[in-house]
PDB file of C-alpha atoms in Angstrom:
ATOM      1  CA  ASP A   9     -41.699   1.852 -16.377  1.00 49.00           C
ATOM      2  CA  CYS A  10     -42.338   4.956 -14.693  1.00 59.00           C
ATOM      3  CA  TYR A  11     -38.457   5.210 -13.605  1.00 69.00           C
ATOM      4  CA  PRO A  12     -35.791   5.151 -16.152  1.00 73.00           C
ATOM      5  CA  GLN A  13     -33.326   3.900 -13.682  1.00 79.00           C
ATOM      6  CA  VAL A  14     -35.012   0.466 -13.064  1.00 82.00           C
ATOM      7  CA  GLU A  15     -33.481  -1.338 -15.857  1.00 83.00           C
ATOM      8  CA  GLN A  16     -30.109   0.072 -15.209  1.00 85.00           C
ATOM      9  CA  PHE A  17     -30.262  -1.060 -11.513  1.00 88.00           C
ATOM     10  CA  ARG A  18     -31.935  -4.602 -12.580  1.00 89.00           C
ATOM     11  CA  SER A  19     -28.677  -5.247 -14.805  1.00 90.00           C
ATOM     12  CA  ALA A  20     -26.173  -3.896 -12.296  1.00 91.00           C
ATOM     13  CA  SER A  21     -27.810  -5.865  -9.560  1.00 93.00           C
ATOM     14  CA  GLY A  22     -27.695  -8.885 -11.934  1.00 94.00           C
ATOM     15  CA  ALA A  23     -23.824  -8.388 -12.598  1.00 94.00           C
ATOM     16  CA  ILE A  24     -23.132  -8.313  -8.998  1.00 95.00           C
ATOM     17  CA  VAL A  25     -25.254 -11.440  -8.160  1.00 95.00           C
ATOM     18  CA  ASP A  26     -23.505 -13.521 -10.964  1.00 95.00           C
ATOM     19  CA  ALA A  27     -19.938 -12.252  -9.386  1.00 94.00           C
ATOM     20  CA  PHE A  28     -21.050 -13.567  -6.217  1.00 94.00           C
ATOM     21  CA  ILE A  29     -22.349 -16.605  -7.546  1.00 95.00           C
ATOM     22  CA  ARG A  30     -19.118 -17.260  -9.352  1.00 94.00           C
ATOM     23  CA  CYS A  31     -16.988 -16.663  -6.319  1.00 92.00           C
ATOM     24  CA  LYS A  32     -19.429 -18.955  -4.275  1.00 94.00           C
ATOM     25  CA  TYR A  33     -19.026 -21.619  -6.661  1.00 95.00           C
ATOM     26  CA  SER A  34     -15.346 -21.491  -6.916  1.00 93.00           C
ATOM     27  CA  SER A  35     -15.262 -21.820  -3.111  1.00 90.00           C
ATOM     28  CA  TYR A  36     -17.597 -24.879  -3.207  1.00 93.00           C
ATOM     29  CA  VAL A  37     -15.561 -26.480  -5.626  1.00 95.00           C
ATOM     30  CA  ALA A  38     -12.268 -25.954  -3.838  1.00 92.00           C
ATOM     31  CA  ASN A  39     -13.902 -27.410  -0.557  1.00 90.00           C
ATOM     32  CA  ARG A  40     -15.103 -30.419  -2.507  1.00 94.00           C
ATOM     33  CA  TRP A  41     -11.694 -30.937  -3.801  1.00 94.00           C
ATOM     34  CA  LEU A  42     -10.169 -30.838  -0.559  1.00 92.00           C
ATOM     35  CA  ALA A  43     -12.601 -33.040   1.028  1.00 92.00           C
ATOM     36  CA  ILE A  44     -12.191 -35.819  -1.706  1.00 94.00           C
ATOM     37  CA  ARG A  45      -8.455 -35.485  -1.355  1.00 94.00           C
ATOM     38  CA  LEU A  46      -8.731 -35.947   2.580  1.00 93.00           C
ATOM     39  CA  GLU A  47     -10.916 -38.734   2.527  1.00 93.00           C
ATOM     40  CA  PHE A  48      -8.444 -40.675   0.095  1.00 95.00           C
ATOM     41  CA  ILE A  49      -5.740 -39.950   2.476  1.00 94.00           C
ATOM     42  CA  GLY A  50      -7.613 -41.157   5.467  1.00 93.00           C
ATOM     43  CA  ASN A  51      -8.795 -44.217   3.379  1.00 94.00           C
ATOM     44  CA  LEU A  52      -5.469 -44.850   2.630  1.00 95.00           C
ATOM     45  CA  VAL A  53      -4.506 -44.930   6.339  1.00 94.00           C
ATOM     46  CA  ILE A  54      -7.333 -47.083   7.105  1.00 94.00           C
ATOM     47  CA  PHE A  55      -6.150 -49.745   4.525  1.00 95.00           C
ATOM     48  CA  PHE A  56      -2.507 -49.435   5.744  1.00 95.00           C
ATOM     49  CA  ALA A  57      -3.609 -49.917   9.394  1.00 92.00           C
ATOM     50  CA  ALA A  58      -5.730 -52.993   8.431  1.00 92.00           C
ATOM     51  CA  LEU A  59      -2.986 -54.375   6.363  1.00 94.00           C
ATOM     52  CA  PHE A  60      -0.371 -54.224   9.036  1.00 92.00           C
ATOM     53  CA  ALA A  61      -2.613 -55.631  11.352  1.00 90.00           C
ATOM     54  CA  VAL A  62      -2.977 -58.838   9.324  1.00 90.00           C
ATOM     55  CA  ILE A  63       0.380 -59.018   8.391  1.00 92.00           C
ATOM     56  CA  SER A  64       1.402 -58.371  12.075  1.00 90.00           C
ATOM     57  CA  LYS A  65      -0.908 -61.135  13.126  1.00 85.00           C
ATOM     58  CA  GLU A  66       0.593 -63.793  10.438  1.00 87.00           C
ATOM     59  CA  LEU A  67       3.887 -63.048  11.300  1.00 89.00           C
ATOM     60  CA  GLY A  68       3.451 -63.232  15.128  1.00 86.00           C
ATOM     61  CA  TRP A  69       4.449 -59.541  15.996  1.00 85.00           C
ATOM     62  CA  VAL A  70       1.196 -58.764  17.561  1.00 78.00           C
ATOM     63  CA  THR A  71      -0.873 -61.419  19.535  1.00 73.00           C
ATOM     64  CA  SER A  72      -3.517 -59.192  21.231  1.00 85.00           C
ATOM     65  CA  PRO A  73      -6.610 -58.755  19.122  1.00 86.00           C
ATOM     66  CA  GLY A  74      -7.227 -55.652  21.031  1.00 90.00           C
ATOM     67  CA  ILE A  75      -4.278 -53.651  19.984  1.00 88.00           C
ATOM     68  CA  ILE A  76      -5.186 -54.356  16.567  1.00 88.00           C
ATOM     69  CA  GLY A  77      -8.943 -53.316  17.098  1.00 90.00           C
ATOM     70  CA  VAL A  78      -7.837 -50.308  18.677  1.00 91.00           C
ATOM     71  CA  SER A  79      -5.305 -49.162  15.818  1.00 90.00           C
ATOM     72  CA  ILE A  80      -7.956 -49.973  13.286  1.00 91.00           C
ATOM     73  CA  SER A  81     -10.614 -47.792  15.069  1.00 92.00           C
ATOM     74  CA  TYR A  82      -8.231 -44.901  15.782  1.00 92.00           C
ATOM     75  CA  ALA A  83      -7.483 -45.114  11.979  1.00 92.00           C
ATOM     76  CA  LEU A  84     -11.234 -44.636  11.178  1.00 92.00           C
ATOM     77  CA  ASN A  85     -11.172 -41.500  12.732  1.00 92.00           C
ATOM     78  CA  ILE A  86      -8.017 -40.036  11.053  1.00 92.00           C
ATOM     79  CA  THR A  87     -10.219 -38.593   8.053  1.00 89.00           C
ATOM     80  CA  GLU A  88     -12.365 -36.265  10.328  1.00 92.00           C
ATOM     81  CA  VAL A  89      -9.205 -35.321  12.370  1.00 93.00           C
ATOM     82  CA  LEU A  90      -7.358 -34.448   9.082  1.00 92.00           C
ATOM     83  CA  ASN A  91     -10.380 -32.515   7.859  1.00 91.00           C
ATOM     84  CA  PHE A  92     -10.523 -30.465  11.181  1.00 93.00           C
ATOM     85  CA  ALA A  93      -6.612 -29.951  11.219  1.00 94.00           C
ATOM     86  CA  ILE A  94      -6.572 -28.535   7.696  1.00 92.00           C
ATOM     87  CA  ARG A  95      -9.624 -26.140   8.367  1.00 89.00           C
ATOM     88  CA  GLN A  96      -8.199 -24.861  11.632  1.00 94.00           C
ATOM     89  CA  ILE A  97      -4.921 -24.174  10.235  1.00 94.00           C
ATOM     90  CA  SER A  98      -6.316 -22.153   7.346  1.00 89.00           C
ATOM     91  CA  GLU A  99      -8.770 -20.271   9.557  1.00 90.00           C
ATOM     92  CA  ILE A 100      -5.546 -19.562  11.732  1.00 93.00           C
ATOM     93  CA  GLU A 101      -3.620 -18.407   8.702  1.00 91.00           C
ATOM     94  CA  ALA A 102      -6.619 -16.127   7.416  1.00 86.00           C
ATOM     95  CA  ASN A 103      -6.815 -14.480  10.780  1.00 88.00           C
ATOM     96  CA  ILE A 104      -3.038 -14.086  11.066  1.00 90.00           C
ATOM     97  CA  VAL A 105      -3.262 -12.408   7.596  1.00 87.00           C
ATOM     98  CA  ALA A 106      -5.853  -9.989   8.924  1.00 86.00           C
ATOM     99  CA  VAL A 107      -3.920  -9.082  11.918  1.00 86.00           C
ATOM    100  CA  GLU A 108      -0.815  -8.338   9.569  1.00 87.00           C
ATOM    101  CA  ARG A 109      -2.829  -6.307   7.692  1.00 87.00           C
ATOM    102  CA  ILE A 110      -4.216  -4.355  10.251  1.00 88.00           C
ATOM    103  CA  ASP A 111      -0.707  -3.782  11.923  1.00 87.00           C
ATOM    104  CA  GLU A 112       0.364  -2.390   8.336  1.00 88.00           C
ATOM    105  CA  TYR A 113      -2.577  -0.061   8.383  1.00 86.00           C
ATOM    106  CA  THR A 114      -1.873   1.187  11.746  1.00 87.00           C
ATOM    107  CA  ASN A 115       1.932   1.790  11.203  1.00 86.00           C
ATOM    108  CA  THR A 116       1.419   3.607   7.810  1.00 83.00           C
ATOM    109  CA  PRO A 117       2.225   7.157   8.302  1.00 81.00           C
ATOM    110  CA  THR A 118      -0.785   9.386   7.591  1.00 76.00           C
ATOM    111  CA  GLU A 119      -0.700  12.042   4.699  1.00 71.00           C
ATOM    112  CA  GLY A 120      -0.989  15.642   5.458  1.00 64.00           C
ATOM    113  CA  SER A 121      -4.542  17.262   5.058  1.00 62.00           C
ATOM    114  CA  ASP A 122      -5.080  19.502   2.083  1.00 57.00           C
ATOM    115  CA  ILE A 123      -7.609  21.320   4.086  1.00 57.00           C
ATOM    116  CA  GLN A 124      -6.055  23.822   6.493  1.00 56.00           C
ATOM    117  CA  GLN A 125      -8.058  25.063   9.599  1.00 55.00           C
ATOM    118  CA  ALA A 126      -9.866  28.331   8.809  1.00 50.00           C
ATOM    119  CA  LYS A 127      -8.206  31.180  11.131  1.00 51.00           C
ATOM    120  CA  HIS A 128     -10.716  33.878  12.137  1.00 48.00           C
ATOM    121  CA  SER A 129      -9.939  37.003  14.157  1.00 49.00           C
ATOM    122  CA  VAL A 130     -12.247  39.526  15.780  1.00 48.00           C
ATOM    123  CA  TYR A 131     -11.332  43.281  15.647  1.00 50.00           C
ATOM    124  CA  PHE A 132     -12.775  46.467  16.434  1.00 48.00           C
ATOM    125  CA  ASP A 133     -13.779  48.746  13.368  1.00 48.00           C
ATOM    126  CA  ILE A 134     -13.670  52.676  13.657  1.00 54.00           C
ATOM    127  CA  ASN A 135     -17.461  52.822  15.106  1.00 53.00           C
ATOM    128  CA  ASN A 136     -16.424  50.325  17.710  1.00 52.00           C
ATOM    129  CA  TYR A 137     -18.311  47.540  16.260  1.00 52.00           C
ATOM    130  CA  ILE A 138     -17.021  43.944  16.471  1.00 52.00           C
ATOM    131  CA  ALA A 139     -16.241  42.950  12.966  1.00 51.00           C
ATOM    132  CA  PRO A 140     -15.171  39.454  12.523  1.00 52.00           C
ATOM    133  CA  CYS A 141     -12.929  38.277   9.436  1.00 52.00           C
ATOM    134  CA  PHE A 142     -12.043  35.004   8.237  1.00 51.00           C
ATOM    135  CA  GLU A 143      -9.006  34.036   6.563  1.00 50.00           C
ATOM    136  CA  ILE A 144      -9.779  30.693   4.549  1.00 52.00           C
ATOM    137  CA  MET A 145      -6.395  30.132   3.142  1.00 54.00           C
ATOM    138  CA  PRO A 146      -2.761  31.845   4.132  1.00 56.00           C
ATOM    139  CA  LEU A 147      -1.989  34.674   1.684  1.00 56.00           C
ATOM    140  CA  ALA A 148      -5.827  34.793   0.437  1.00 52.00           C
ATOM    141  CA  PRO A 149      -7.863  37.784   0.801  1.00 52.00           C
ATOM    142  CA  VAL A 150      -9.609  38.151   4.093  1.00 50.00           C
ATOM    143  CA  LYS A 151     -13.368  37.453   3.342  1.00 50.00           C
ATOM    144  CA  LEU A 152     -16.420  38.921   5.440  1.00 51.00           C
ATOM    145  CA  ASP A 153     -14.734  41.804   6.315  1.00 52.00           C
ATOM    146  CA  ASN A 154     -16.913  44.316   8.287  1.00 53.00           C
ATOM    147  CA  LEU A 155     -19.858  42.091   8.095  1.00 52.00           C
ATOM    148  CA  TRP A 156     -21.772  44.007  10.579  1.00 53.00           C
ATOM    149  CA  ASN A 157     -20.974  47.445   9.162  1.00 52.00           C
ATOM    150  CA  ILE A 158     -24.606  48.551   8.297  1.00 54.00           C
ATOM    151  CA  THR A 159     -23.723  52.191   7.361  1.00 51.00           C
TER     152      THR A 159
END
């Protein structure tokens, strides 16, 4: 290699990509875990809706097949509704945390600056030349004194 930093850059870049892939993989695993649990809950709701429909028909509680059909068709959509609701709640929670963090940062008192504003003054020297002088810090010697005194 004509540049000695190429191998160091490659290894650092590879480490960053590996860390990103580990985080992304964890995100995918968590999303799949959530999807499986939500589908399981949705399937339980569908099963119990169908079971109660059969039991209520046998016991004579509900005589209309339309009501049974509507209850089962609503139960079929419960998985999508659960998925949407959980994702929206987590998105709202993430946004609220961001707002709280911004509020905390805006209400944090600022630190005093270590750098003080440089003071300058202009005075006339003996030959009536304008001679600037600059004071960098208080109690420090004046710098650039008699800058234009050519004599």
